[in-house]
């Protein structure tokens, strides 16, 4: 499975961005992670393939929304009310189970940079 993430950029605090991830395969659980400089990779959101279950950490719950378009094999991350602490390289990932552990996802995109200015 090949993943291509896009949509990152520079935005002011309080603004919004929408990230996209195009996948070459289907029938996978999809997830978003992020990694800020000097920090570990952090779980952001995950979405099941068939049942639409979603999970978010408290740090983004209510601000971020993950969705997918199965016909386009694409996953999206709508990010609202962005904060400077959301600044990071954002990765999409694919796997067979829903999980907040990056080790559960064998397939990763290249990352797209999100910078939130204060």
Coordinates of N, CA, C and O in Angstrom, one line a residue:
X1 N 0.8 -1.2 0.0 CA 0.0 0.0 0.0 C 0.9 1.2 0.0 O 1.8 1.4 0.8
X2 N 0.6 2.1 -0.9 CA 1.3 3.4 -0.9 C 0.4 4.5 -0.5 O -0.8 4.5 -0.9
X3 N 0.9 5.4 0.3 CA 0.1 6.5 0.8 C 0.8 7.8 0.5 O 2.0 8.0 0.6
X4 N 0.0 8.8 0.1 CA 0.4 10.1 -0.3 C -0.4 11.1 0.5 O -1.5 11.4 0.2
X5 N 0.3 11.8 1.4 CA -0.3 12.8 2.2 C -0.1 14.2 1.6 O 1.0 14.5 1.0
X6 N -1.1 15.1 1.8 CA -0.9 16.4 1.3 C -1.8 17.4 2.1 O -2.7 16.9 2.9
X7 N -1.7 18.7 1.8 CA -2.6 19.7 2.5 C -2.0 20.5 3.6 O -2.6 21.4 4.1
X8 N -0.7 20.1 4.0 CA -0.1 20.9 5.0 C 0.2 22.3 4.6 O 0.1 22.7 3.4
X9 N 0.6 23.2 5.5 CA 0.9 24.5 5.2 C 1.0 25.4 6.5 O 1.1 24.8 7.6
X10 N 1.1 26.7 6.3 CA 1.2 27.6 7.4 C -0.1 28.3 7.6 O -0.8 28.8 6.7
X11 N -0.5 28.3 8.9 CA -1.8 28.9 9.2 C -1.7 29.6 10.6 O -0.9 29.2 11.4
X12 N -2.5 30.6 10.8 CA -2.5 31.3 12.0 C -3.3 30.5 13.1 O -4.2 29.7 12.7
X13 N -3.0 30.7 14.3 CA -3.7 30.1 15.4 C -5.2 30.4 15.3 O -5.5 31.6 15.0
X14 N -6.0 29.4 15.5 CA -7.5 29.6 15.3 C -7.9 29.2 13.9 O -9.2 29.1 13.7
X15 N -7.0 29.1 13.0 CA -7.4 28.7 11.6 C -7.7 27.3 11.4 O -7.6 26.5 12.4
X16 N -7.9 26.9 10.2 CA -8.2 25.5 9.8 C -7.3 25.1 8.6 O -6.9 25.9 7.8
X17 N -7.1 23.8 8.6 CA -6.5 23.1 7.4 C -7.2 21.8 7.2 O -7.7 21.2 8.2
X18 N -7.1 21.3 6.0 CA -7.6 20.0 5.7 C -6.5 19.1 5.0 O -6.0 19.5 4.0
X19 N -6.1 18.1 5.7 CA -5.1 17.2 5.1 C -5.8 16.1 4.4 O -6.9 15.6 4.7
X20 N -5.1 15.6 3.3 CA -5.7 14.5 2.5 C -4.6 13.4 2.5 O -3.4 13.7 2.5
X21 N -5.1 12.2 2.3 CA -4.2 11.0 2.2 C -4.8 10.1 1.1 O -5.9 9.6 1.4
X22 N -4.1 10.0 0.0 CA -4.5 9.1 -1.0 C -3.8 7.7 -0.9 O -2.6 7.7 -0.7
X23 N -4.6 6.7 -0.9 CA -4.1 5.3 -0.7 C -4.2 4.5 -2.0 O -5.2 4.7 -2.7
X24 N -3.2 3.7 -2.2 CA -3.2 2.8 -3.4 C -4.1 1.6 -3.2 O -4.4 0.9 -4.2
X25 N -4.4 1.2 -2.0 CA -5.2 0.1 -1.7 C -6.4 0.4 -0.9 O -6.7 1.6 -0.6
X26 N -7.2 -0.6 -0.5 CA -8.4 -0.3 0.2 C -8.6 -1.3 1.3 O -7.8 -2.2 1.5
X27 N -9.7 -1.2 2.1 CA -10.0 -2.1 3.1 C -9.0 -2.1 4.3 O -8.7 -3.1 4.9
X28 N -8.5 -1.0 4.6 CA -7.5 -0.8 5.7 C -8.1 0.2 6.7 O -8.8 1.2 6.3
X29 N -7.8 0.0 7.9 CA -8.0 1.0 8.9 C -6.9 2.1 8.6 O -5.8 1.8 8.3
X30 N -7.4 3.4 8.8 CA -6.5 4.5 8.5 C -6.3 5.3 9.7 O -7.2 5.4 10.6
X31 N -5.1 6.0 9.8 CA -4.8 6.8 11.0 C -4.0 8.0 10.6 O -3.3 7.9 9.5
X32 N -4.0 8.9 11.4 CA -3.1 10.1 11.3 C -2.3 10.2 12.6 O -2.8 10.0 13.7
X33 N -1.0 10.4 12.4 CA -0.1 10.7 13.5 C 0.6 12.0 13.2 O 0.6 12.4 12.1
X34 N 1.3 12.5 14.2 CA 2.1 13.7 14.0 C 3.4 13.6 14.8 O 3.4 12.9 15.9
X35 N 4.4 14.3 14.4 CA 5.6 14.3 15.1 C 6.2 15.7 15.0 O 6.5 16.2 14.0
X36 N 6.4 16.3 16.2 CA 7.0 17.6 16.3 C 8.5 17.4 16.6 O 8.9 16.3 17.0
X37 N 9.3 18.4 16.2 CA 10.8 18.2 16.4 C 11.1 17.9 17.8 O 10.6 18.5 18.8
X38 N 11.9 16.9 18.0 CA 12.4 16.5 19.3 C 11.4 15.7 20.1 O 11.6 15.4 21.3
X39 N 10.2 15.4 19.5 CA 9.2 14.6 20.3 C 8.9 13.3 19.6 O 9.2 13.1 18.4
X40 N 8.2 12.4 20.3 CA 7.8 11.2 19.8 C 6.6 11.3 18.9 O 5.9 12.3 19.0
X41 N 6.4 10.3 18.0 CA 5.3 10.3 17.1 C 4.0 10.2 18.0 O 3.9 9.3 18.9
X42 N 3.0 11.0 17.7 CA 1.8 11.1 18.5 C 0.6 10.8 17.7 O 0.4 11.2 16.6
X43 N -0.3 10.0 18.3 CA -1.5 9.6 17.7 C -2.5 10.8 17.6 O -2.6 11.5 18.5
X44 N -3.1 10.9 16.4 CA -4.0 12.0 16.2 C -5.5 11.6 15.9 O -6.4 12.2 16.4
X45 N -5.6 10.5 15.1 CA -7.0 10.1 14.8 C -6.9 8.7 14.0 O -5.9 8.5 13.4
X46 N -7.9 7.9 14.2 CA -8.0 6.7 13.4 C -9.4 6.4 13.0 O -10.4 6.9 13.7
X47 N -9.6 5.7 11.9 CA -10.9 5.5 11.3 C -11.0 4.1 10.7 O -10.1 3.7 9.9
X48 N -12.0 3.4 11.0 CA -12.2 2.1 10.5 C -12.6 2.1 9.0 O -13.2 3.1 8.6
X49 N -12.4 1.0 8.4 CA -12.8 0.9 6.9 C -14.2 0.8 6.7 O -14.9 1.5 5.9
X50 N -14.8 -0.2 7.4 CA -16.2 -0.5 7.1 C -17.2 0.1 8.1 O -18.3 0.5 7.7
X51 N -16.9 0.2 9.4 CA -17.9 0.6 10.4 C -17.8 2.1 10.7 O -18.7 2.6 11.5
X52 N -16.8 2.8 10.2 CA -16.7 4.2 10.5 C -16.4 4.6 11.9 O -16.5 5.8 12.2
X53 N -15.9 3.7 12.7 CA -15.5 4.0 14.0 C -14.3 5.0 14.0 O -13.4 4.8 13.2
X54 N -14.4 6.0 14.9 CA -13.3 6.9 14.9 C -12.8 7.1 16.4 O -13.6 6.9 17.3
X55 N -11.5 7.4 16.5 CA -11.0 7.6 17.9 C -10.0 8.8 17.8 O -9.3 8.9 16.8
X56 N -10.0 9.6 18.8 CA -9.1 10.7 18.9 C -8.6 10.8 20.3 O -9.2 10.5 21.3
X57 N -7.4 11.4 20.4 CA -6.9 11.7 21.8 C -7.5 13.0 22.3 O -8.1 13.7 21.5
X58 N -7.5 13.2 23.6 CA -8.1 14.3 24.1 C -7.5 15.6 23.6 O -8.2 16.7 23.5
X59 N -6.3 15.6 23.2 CA -5.6 16.8 22.7 C -6.2 17.4 21.4 O -6.1 18.6 21.2
X60 N -6.9 16.6 20.6 CA -7.5 17.1 19.4 C -9.0 16.9 19.3 O -9.7 17.3 18.4
X61 N -9.6 16.1 20.3 CA -11.0 15.8 20.3 C -11.8 17.1 20.3 O -11.6 18.0 21.0
X62 N -12.8 17.2 19.4 CA -13.6 18.3 19.2 C -13.1 19.4 18.3 O -13.8 20.3 17.9
X63 N -11.8 19.2 17.9 CA -11.2 20.2 16.9 C -10.9 19.5 15.6 O -11.0 20.1 14.5
X64 N -10.5 18.2 15.7 CA -10.1 17.5 14.5 C -11.2 16.5 14.1 O -11.8 15.9 15.0
X65 N -11.4 16.2 12.8 CA -12.3 15.2 12.4 C -11.7 14.5 11.2 O -11.2 15.0 10.2
X66 N -11.7 13.1 11.4 CA -11.2 12.3 10.3 C -12.4 11.7 9.5 O -13.4 11.4 10.1
X67 N -12.2 11.6 8.2 CA -13.2 11.1 7.4 C -12.6 10.4 6.2 O -11.4 10.5 6.0
X68 N -13.4 9.6 5.4 CA -12.8 9.0 4.3 C -13.8 8.9 3.2 O -15.0 9.0 3.4
X69 N -13.3 8.8 2.0 CA -14.1 8.6 0.8 C -13.6 7.3 0.2 O -12.6 7.3 -0.5
X70 N -14.3 6.2 0.4 CA -13.9 4.9 0.0 C -13.8 4.8 -1.5 O -13.0 4.1 -2.1
X71 N -14.7 5.5 -2.2 CA -14.7 5.5 -3.7 C -13.4 6.1 -4.2 O -12.9 5.7 -5.3
X72 N -12.8 7.0 -3.5 CA -11.5 7.6 -3.9 C -10.3 7.1 -3.2 O -9.2 7.5 -3.4
X73 N -10.6 6.1 -2.3 CA -9.5 5.5 -1.5 C -8.7 6.6 -0.8 O -7.4 6.6 -0.8
X74 N -9.4 7.6 -0.2 CA -8.8 8.7 0.4 C -9.3 8.9 1.8 O -10.5 8.6 2.1
X75 N -8.4 9.5 2.6 CA -8.8 9.8 4.0 C -8.4 11.3 4.2 O -7.5 11.8 3.7
X76 N -9.2 11.9 5.0 CA -9.1 13.4 5.3 C -9.0 13.7 6.8 O -9.6 12.9 7.6
X77 N -8.3 14.7 7.1 CA -8.2 15.2 8.5 C -8.5 16.7 8.5 O -7.7 17.5 8.0
X78 N -9.7 17.0 8.9 CA -10.1 18.4 9.0 C -9.7 18.9 10.4 O -10.1 18.3 11.4
X79 N -8.9 19.9 10.4 CA -8.3 20.5 11.6 C -8.8 21.9 11.8 O -8.5 22.8 10.9
X80 N -9.6 22.1 12.8 CA -10.1 23.4 13.2 C -9.5 23.9 14.5 O -9.0 23.2 15.3
X81 N -9.7 25.2 14.7 CA -9.2 25.8 15.9 C -7.7 25.4 16.2 O -7.4 25.0 17.3
X82 N -6.9 25.6 15.2 CA -5.5 25.1 15.3 C -4.8 26.0 16.4 O -5.0 27.2 16.5
X83 N -3.9 25.3 17.0 CA -3.0 25.9 18.1 C -1.6 25.8 17.7 O -1.2 24.8 16.9
X84 N -0.7 26.6 18.2 CA 0.7 26.5 17.9 C 1.3 25.1 18.2 O 2.2 24.6 17.5
X85 N 0.7 24.5 19.3 CA 1.2 23.2 19.7 C 0.8 22.1 18.7 O 1.2 20.9 18.9
X86 N 0.0 22.4 17.7 CA -0.4 21.4 16.7 C 0.7 21.4 15.6 O 0.6 20.5 14.7
X87 N 1.6 22.3 15.7 CA 2.7 22.3 14.7 C 3.5 21.0 14.7 O 4.0 20.6 15.7
X88 N 3.6 20.3 13.5 CA 4.2 19.0 13.4 C 4.2 18.6 12.0 O 3.5 19.1 11.1
X89 N 5.0 17.5 11.8 CA 4.9 16.8 10.5 C 3.8 15.7 10.7 O 3.8 14.9 11.6
X90 N 2.8 15.8 9.8 CA 1.6 14.9 9.9 C 1.7 13.7 8.9 O 2.0 14.0 7.8
X91 N 1.5 12.5 9.5 CA 1.6 11.3 8.7 C 0.3 10.6 8.6 O -0.4 10.5 9.6
X92 N 0.0 10.0 7.5 CA -1.1 9.1 7.4 C -0.5 7.7 7.4 O 0.6 7.5 6.9
X93 N -1.3 6.7 7.9 CA -0.9 5.4 8.1 C -2.0 4.4 7.8 O -3.2 4.8 8.0
X94 N -1.7 3.2 7.4 CA -2.7 2.2 7.1 C -2.3 0.9 7.7 O -1.2 0.5 7.8
X95 N -3.4 0.2 8.2 CA -3.1 -1.1 8.9 C -4.4 -1.9 8.9 O -5.4 -1.5 8.3
X96 N -4.4 -3.0 9.6 CA -5.5 -3.9 9.6 C -6.4 -3.8 10.9 O -7.5 -4.4 10.9
X97 N -5.9 -3.1 11.9 CA -6.7 -2.9 13.1 C -6.7 -1.4 13.5 O -5.8 -0.7 13.1
X98 N -7.7 -1.0 14.2 CA -7.8 0.3 14.8 C -6.9 0.4 16.0 O -7.0 -0.5 16.9
X99 N -6.0 1.3 16.0 CA -5.1 1.4 17.1 C -4.5 2.8 17.2 O -4.4 3.5 16.2
X100 N -4.1 3.2 18.5 CA -3.4 4.4 18.6 C -1.9 4.2 18.7 O -1.1 5.2 19.0
X101 N -1.5 3.0 18.5 CA 0.0 2.7 18.5 C 0.5 2.7 17.1 O 0.1 1.9 16.3
X102 N 1.5 3.5 16.9 CA 2.1 3.5 15.5 C 2.6 2.2 15.0 O 2.7 2.0 13.8
X103 N 3.0 1.3 16.0 CA 3.6 0.0 15.6 C 2.5 -0.9 15.0 O 2.9 -1.9 14.4
X104 N 1.2 -0.5 15.1 CA 0.2 -1.3 14.5 C 0.0 -1.0 13.0 O -0.8 -1.7 12.4
X105 N 0.6 0.0 12.5 CA 0.4 0.4 11.1 C 1.7 0.1 10.3 O 2.7 0.8 10.5
X106 N 1.6 -0.8 9.4 CA 2.8 -1.1 8.6 C 3.1 -0.2 7.4 O 4.2 -0.2 6.8
X107 N 2.1 0.6 7.0 CA 2.2 1.4 5.9 C 2.1 2.9 6.2 O 1.2 3.3 7.0
X108 N 3.0 3.7 5.7 CA 3.1 5.1 6.1 C 3.3 6.0 4.9 O 4.0 5.6 3.9
X109 N 2.7 7.1 4.9 CA 3.0 8.1 3.9 C 4.2 8.9 4.3 O 4.8 8.7 5.3
X110 N 4.5 9.9 3.5 CA 5.8 10.6 3.6 C 5.7 11.8 4.6 O 6.7 12.3 5.0
X111 N 4.5 12.2 5.0 CA 4.3 13.3 5.9 C 4.1 14.6 5.2 O 4.6 14.9 4.1
X112 N 3.3 15.5 5.8 CA 3.0 16.8 5.3 C 3.1 17.8 6.5 O 2.6 17.5 7.6
X113 N 3.8 18.9 6.3 CA 4.1 19.8 7.4 C 3.0 20.8 7.7 O 2.6 21.5 6.8
X114 N 2.6 20.8 8.9 CA 1.6 21.8 9.4 C 2.3 22.7 10.4 O 2.9 22.3 11.4
X115 N 2.3 24.0 10.1 CA 2.9 25.0 11.0 C 1.8 26.0 11.4 O 1.1 26.6 10.5
X116 N 1.6 26.2 12.7 CA 0.6 27.1 13.2 C 1.3 28.2 13.9 O 2.0 28.0 14.9
X117 N 1.1 29.4 13.5 CA 1.8 30.6 14.0 C 0.9 31.2 15.1 O -0.3 31.2 15.0
X118 N 1.5 31.8 16.1 CA 0.7 32.4 17.2 C 0.4 33.9 16.9 O 0.9 34.4 16.0

